């Protein structure tokens, strides 16, 4: 079964392949952040039953990048935009425990907090189809041969 922790771990692992020297924060970002660092969040989660055999999950991945310097960071943010775009769009697939999700579109914005701080916001949507491996709770006897004349 695919869990949200599996999805988040796959994203973090992918970030580590390209940005091994940048910390990925797991705490609430309001508690203070060390720079440079990433913060990953899953958002807009929508899960629907798919027929009776599985589920269809849609969610938004949000990656926040906090640059080294709060104020002088334009070049660093431009390089990170290129890096994140390439990382998630080049192969266009996120592999989560053999479940594959296409990454078709990556959006990148710089959030400016009234000149106090600039943070890069990278986000994209994922969709997973997962079959349930249900086992019959009630074992039924096989029907005997039926003859009719």
XYZ file of N, CA and C in Angstrom:
447
model
N 0.841 -1.177 0.000
C 0.000 0.000 0.000
C 0.887 1.242 0.000
N 0.537 2.185 -0.791
C 1.282 3.425 -0.939
C 0.856 4.422 0.139
N 1.819 4.943 0.896
C 1.499 5.897 1.961
C 2.015 7.287 1.596
N 1.499 8.282 2.288
C 1.973 9.651 2.063
C 3.439 9.793 2.469
N 3.837 9.061 3.493
C 5.256 9.084 3.888
C 6.139 8.524 2.772
N 5.660 7.497 2.069
C 6.409 6.947 0.930
C 6.594 8.002 -0.158
N 5.525 8.748 -0.434
C 5.581 9.783 -1.473
C 6.578 10.863 -1.078
N 6.473 11.331 0.162
C 7.374 12.389 0.628
C 8.826 11.915 0.641
N 9.060 10.681 1.043
C 10.414 10.131 1.055
C 10.982 10.058 -0.361
N 10.164 9.666 -1.332
C 10.629 9.589 -2.722
C 11.024 10.969 -3.247
N 10.273 11.987 -2.874
C 10.602 13.354 -3.288
C 11.899 13.796 -2.621
N 12.012 13.553 -1.316
C 13.241 13.915 -0.597
C 14.456 13.192 -1.173
N 14.304 11.907 -1.477
C 15.414 11.138 -2.058
C 15.827 11.703 -3.410
N 14.849 12.106 -4.199
C 15.156 12.689 -5.514
C 15.894 14.019 -5.339
N 15.466 14.829 -4.379
C 16.164 16.093 -4.096
C 17.612 15.834 -3.685
N 17.825 14.805 -2.867
C 19.177 14.492 -2.379
C 20.113 14.047 -3.497
N 19.561 13.465 -4.576
C 20.430 13.028 -5.675
C 21.119 14.198 -6.349
N 20.459 15.334 -6.425
C 21.034 16.497 -7.109
C 21.580 17.536 -6.133
N 20.977 17.626 -4.967
C 21.343 18.665 -3.999
C 21.751 18.026 -2.670
N 22.747 17.188 -2.706
C 23.162 16.423 -1.518
C 23.631 17.322 -0.373
N 24.150 18.491 -0.690
C 24.698 19.376 0.342
C 23.655 20.323 0.941
N 22.401 20.219 0.507
C 21.353 21.105 1.023
C 20.430 20.298 1.933
N 20.234 20.806 3.145
C 19.422 20.124 4.159
C 17.944 20.165 3.779
N 17.248 19.084 4.085
C 15.798 19.041 3.911
C 15.181 19.100 5.298
N 14.496 20.192 5.575
C 13.885 20.406 6.892
C 12.641 19.540 7.033
N 12.464 18.982 8.201
C 11.258 18.195 8.449
C 10.370 18.856 9.494
N 10.890 19.869 10.164
C 10.112 20.575 11.177
C 9.232 21.623 10.525
N 8.325 22.130 11.304
C 7.474 23.209 10.842
C 8.351 24.413 10.510
N 8.162 25.002 9.345
C 9.035 26.100 8.916
C 8.840 27.361 9.750
N 7.774 27.428 10.518
C 7.569 28.593 11.384
C 8.502 28.566 12.592
N 9.095 27.406 12.863
C 9.988 27.261 14.011
C 11.401 27.741 13.702
N 11.602 28.287 12.544
C 12.926 28.749 12.151
C 13.565 27.773 11.192
N 14.355 28.312 10.306
C 14.913 27.498 9.232
C 16.401 27.760 9.124
N 17.168 26.715 8.860
C 18.595 26.881 8.584
C 18.749 27.011 7.082
N 19.659 27.847 6.668
C 19.835 28.125 5.241
C 21.152 27.595 4.737
N 21.247 27.169 3.517
C 20.144 26.901 2.592
C 19.443 25.603 2.975
N 18.162 25.511 2.642
C 17.422 24.288 2.948
C 16.142 24.201 2.123
N 15.607 22.980 2.091
C 14.325 22.709 1.453
C 13.309 22.361 2.526
N 12.057 22.611 2.216
C 10.945 22.120 3.020
C 9.929 21.550 2.038
N 9.518 20.297 2.239
C 8.606 19.612 1.315
C 7.267 19.401 2.005
N 6.203 19.694 1.262
C 4.859 19.574 1.814
C 3.940 18.941 0.767
N 3.042 18.070 1.207
C 2.005 17.509 0.341
C 0.711 18.248 0.646
N -0.001 18.638 -0.414
C -1.136 19.535 -0.250
C -2.234 19.156 -1.247
N -3.420 19.702 -1.072
C -4.552 19.498 -1.991
C -4.773 18.015 -2.286
N -4.780 17.216 -1.262
C -4.915 15.771 -1.430
C -6.378 15.424 -1.712
N -6.579 14.682 -2.790
C -7.917 14.268 -3.209
C -7.855 12.783 -3.556
N -8.565 11.962 -2.802
C -8.555 10.517 -3.024
C -9.962 10.046 -3.353
N -10.059 9.273 -4.425
C -11.353 8.749 -4.846
C -11.256 7.244 -5.021
N -12.354 6.586 -4.751
C -12.441 5.153 -4.994
C -12.464 4.942 -6.507
N -11.684 3.995 -6.977
C -11.650 3.685 -8.407
C -12.354 2.352 -8.608
N -13.576 2.434 -9.114
C -14.443 1.265 -9.245
C -14.490 0.597 -7.868
N -14.255 -0.665 -7.774
C -14.198 -1.310 -6.458
C -12.842 -1.943 -6.230
N -11.909 -1.657 -7.127
C -10.628 -2.362 -7.084
C -9.455 -1.512 -6.609
N -9.672 -0.240 -6.373
C -8.537 0.574 -5.964
C -8.918 2.010 -5.684
N -7.904 2.859 -5.753
C -8.139 4.281 -5.509
C -7.307 5.119 -6.460
N -7.777 6.323 -6.656
C -7.149 7.314 -7.516
C -6.784 8.484 -6.608
N -5.492 8.793 -6.539
C -5.026 9.873 -5.662
C -4.441 11.011 -6.486
N -4.855 12.220 -6.160
C -4.281 13.424 -6.742
C -3.764 14.281 -5.598
N -2.587 14.854 -5.787
C -2.051 15.727 -4.748
C -1.066 16.720 -5.353
N -0.828 17.777 -4.621
C 0.146 18.784 -5.021
C 1.372 18.654 -4.131
N 2.533 18.632 -4.759
C 3.804 18.632 -4.039
C 4.298 20.071 -4.017
N 4.625 20.559 -2.844
C 5.177 21.912 -2.700
C 6.569 21.798 -2.100
N 7.530 22.370 -2.801
C 8.914 22.381 -2.328
C 9.305 23.842 -2.145
N 9.695 24.185 -0.937
C 10.155 25.540 -0.643
C 11.668 25.498 -0.514
N 12.327 26.429 -1.180
C 13.781 26.525 -1.067
C 14.117 27.847 -0.397
N 14.862 27.760 0.702
C 15.300 28.926 1.454
C 16.765 29.171 1.107
N 17.054 30.245 0.353
C 18.431 30.486 -0.102
C 19.374 30.837 1.047
N 20.660 30.781 0.742
C 21.708 31.040 1.746
C 21.558 32.402 2.404
N 21.285 33.409 1.610
C 21.165 34.778 2.109
C 19.724 35.240 1.915
N 19.152 35.832 2.932
C 17.763 36.293 2.846
C 17.565 37.405 1.820
N 18.591 38.215 1.588
C 18.406 39.430 0.799
C 19.108 39.391 -0.552
N 20.342 38.935 -0.582
C 21.117 38.900 -1.825
C 21.103 37.472 -2.355
N 20.089 37.172 -3.172
C 19.911 35.771 -3.554
C 19.379 35.558 -4.967
N 19.343 36.589 -5.765
C 18.733 36.464 -7.094
C 19.409 35.394 -7.953
N 20.734 35.413 -8.026
C 21.444 34.414 -8.839
C 21.255 33.004 -8.288
N 21.314 32.874 -6.975
C 21.117 31.566 -6.345
C 19.720 31.015 -6.649
N 18.713 31.882 -6.603
C 17.347 31.444 -6.888
C 17.174 31.060 -8.357
N 17.823 31.789 -9.262
C 17.749 31.433 -10.689
C 18.382 30.069 -10.950
N 19.535 29.823 -10.335
C 20.190 28.515 -10.494
C 19.329 27.393 -9.916
N 18.702 27.649 -8.783
C 17.857 26.630 -8.163
C 16.608 26.371 -9.005
N 16.055 27.404 -9.625
C 14.915 27.204 -10.533
C 15.294 26.232 -11.638
N 16.452 26.475 -12.258
C 16.926 25.570 -13.316
C 17.120 24.154 -12.780
N 17.716 24.047 -11.608
C 17.998 22.737 -11.030
C 16.741 21.939 -10.717
N 15.759 22.576 -10.096
C 14.516 21.877 -9.749
C 13.711 21.512 -10.993
N 13.673 22.436 -11.930
C 12.955 22.171 -13.179
C 13.547 20.955 -13.890
N 14.863 20.926 -13.996
C 15.537 19.801 -14.647
C 15.331 18.507 -13.865
N 15.455 18.577 -12.555
C 15.341 17.382 -11.717
C 13.989 16.687 -11.882
N 12.912 17.462 -11.901
C 11.590 16.845 -11.932
C 11.002 16.701 -13.332
N 11.466 17.502 -14.296
C 10.907 17.398 -15.643
C 11.730 16.550 -16.595
N 13.032 16.405 -16.355
C 13.899 15.716 -17.317
C 13.414 14.299 -17.606
N 13.239 13.491 -16.558
C 12.688 12.156 -16.813
C 11.169 12.156 -16.674
N 10.624 13.169 -16.020
C 9.178 13.345 -15.950
C 8.421 12.304 -15.151
N 9.149 11.542 -14.324
C 8.504 10.471 -13.560
C 9.022 10.483 -12.128
N 8.119 10.298 -11.195
C 8.502 10.097 -9.804
C 8.169 8.653 -9.454
N 9.183 7.910 -9.036
C 9.023 6.496 -8.685
C 8.875 6.383 -7.171
N 7.708 5.910 -6.745
C 7.433 5.727 -5.321
C 7.131 4.251 -5.094
N 8.138 3.505 -4.656
C 7.962 2.066 -4.396
C 7.314 1.339 -5.575
N 7.829 1.563 -6.741
C 7.368 0.983 -8.020
C 6.057 1.563 -8.537
N 5.431 2.466 -7.813
C 4.294 3.208 -8.353
C 4.884 4.409 -9.082
N 4.470 4.620 -10.309
C 5.027 5.712 -11.101
C 3.996 6.814 -11.266
N 4.441 8.050 -11.075
C 3.580 9.211 -11.286
C 4.277 10.140 -12.266
N 3.528 10.607 -13.249
C 4.081 11.532 -14.234
C 4.166 12.935 -13.652
N 5.253 13.617 -13.977
C 5.403 15.031 -13.649
C 5.417 15.756 -14.988
N 4.302 16.390 -15.322
C 4.160 17.033 -16.628
C 4.408 18.530 -16.594
N 4.275 19.125 -15.431
C 4.330 20.576 -15.339
C 4.901 20.967 -13.980
N 5.924 21.800 -13.984
C 6.508 22.304 -12.742
C 6.351 23.820 -12.748
N 5.778 24.353 -11.682
C 5.622 25.803 -11.568
C 6.584 26.316 -10.507
N 7.192 27.458 -10.800
C 8.200 28.047 -9.913
C 7.877 29.518 -9.691
N 7.786 29.913 -8.442
C 7.526 31.304 -8.073
C 8.481 31.697 -6.961
N 8.860 32.961 -6.962
C 9.616 33.493 -5.830
C 8.634 34.270 -4.973
N 8.516 33.847 -3.730
C 7.629 34.511 -2.789
C 8.458 35.548 -2.048
N 8.050 36.803 -2.176
C 8.768 37.911 -1.540
C 7.934 38.411 -0.371
N 8.460 38.260 0.820
C 7.766 38.673 2.033
C 8.082 40.133 2.341
N 7.532 41.040 1.544
C 7.696 42.493 1.734
C 9.153 42.905 1.858
N 10.002 42.317 1.035
C 11.412 42.668 1.039
C 12.204 42.066 2.186
N 11.540 41.358 3.084
C 12.211 40.772 4.240
C 12.907 39.464 3.906
N 12.326 38.715 2.990
C 12.820 37.373 2.732
C 12.285 36.911 1.386
N 13.109 36.225 0.624
C 12.654 35.630 -0.634
C 12.816 34.124 -0.531
N 11.757 33.410 -0.913
C 11.741 31.956 -0.860
C 11.262 31.451 -2.212
N 11.939 30.434 -2.740
C 11.516 29.824 -3.995
C 10.459 28.768 -3.696
N 9.361 28.853 -4.407
C 8.249 27.924 -4.243
C 8.118 27.137 -5.543
N 8.357 25.840 -5.466
C 8.252 24.933 -6.613
C 7.086 23.996 -6.337
N 6.182 23.862 -7.294
C 5.066 22.952 -7.057
C 4.622 22.263 -8.339
N 4.115 21.044 -8.137
C 3.613 20.245 -9.248
C 2.604 19.239 -8.711
N 1.781 18.728 -9.612
C 0.736 17.777 -9.232
C 1.151 16.358 -9.578
N 0.710 15.433 -8.755
C 0.948 14.009 -8.983
C -0.379 13.271 -8.941
N -0.445 12.190 -9.711
C -1.622 11.319 -9.696
C -1.142 9.876 -9.616
N -1.712 9.142 -8.678
C -1.390 7.730 -8.500
C -2.665 6.904 -8.600
N -2.570 5.795 -9.300
C -3.634 4.788 -9.306
C -3.096 3.592 -8.542
N -3.843 3.167 -7.563
C -3.375 2.057 -6.741
C -4.466 0.994 -6.640
N -4.111 -0.237 -6.980
C -5.039 -1.358 -6.822
C -4.960 -1.870 -5.398
N -6.115 -2.172 -4.847
C -6.150 -2.777 -3.532
C -5.954 -4.266 -3.682
N -5.152 -4.823 -2.849
C -4.966 -6.275 -2.832
C -5.878 -6.849 -1.758
N -7.123 -6.908 -2.099
C -8.102 -7.420 -1.136
C -8.092 -8.938 -1.161
N -8.202 -9.504 0.001
C -8.365 -10.956 0.087
C -9.792 -11.219 0.538
N -10.345 -12.259 0.028
C -11.716 -12.598 0.418
C -11.751 -12.972 1.886
N -12.620 -12.301 2.609
C -12.760 -12.595 4.028
C -13.564 -13.877 4.240
N -14.420 -14.176 3.297
C -15.278 -15.348 3.414
C -14.897 -16.324 2.313
N -14.299 -17.403 2.708
C -13.965 -18.429 1.724
C -15.250 -19.143 1.351
N -15.484 -19.242 0.089
C -16.693 -19.904 -0.373
C -16.337 -21.264 -0.941
N -17.250 -22.190 -0.739
C -17.046 -23.516 -1.300
C -17.307 -23.462 -2.794
N -16.554 -24.279 -3.512
C -16.790 -24.344 -4.940
C -18.106 -25.058 -5.193
N -18.756 -24.641 -6.218
C -20.025 -25.233 -6.589
C -19.800 -26.623 -7.192
N -20.697 -27.516 -6.888
C -20.603 -28.847 -7.483
C -21.012 -28.767 -8.941
N -20.713 -29.845 -9.676
C -21.113 -29.890 -11.079
C -22.629 -29.790 -11.183
N -23.050 -29.040 -12.120
C -24.482 -28.839 -12.332
C -24.867 -29.520 -13.644
N -25.811 -30.427 -13.562
C -26.277 -31.141 -14.758
C -27.723 -30.740 -15.006
N -28.041 -30.508 -16.228
C -29.440 -30.278 -16.530
C -29.798 -30.983 -17.821
N -31.065 -31.369 -17.869
C -31.494 -32.164 -19.010
C -32.525 -31.454 -19.844
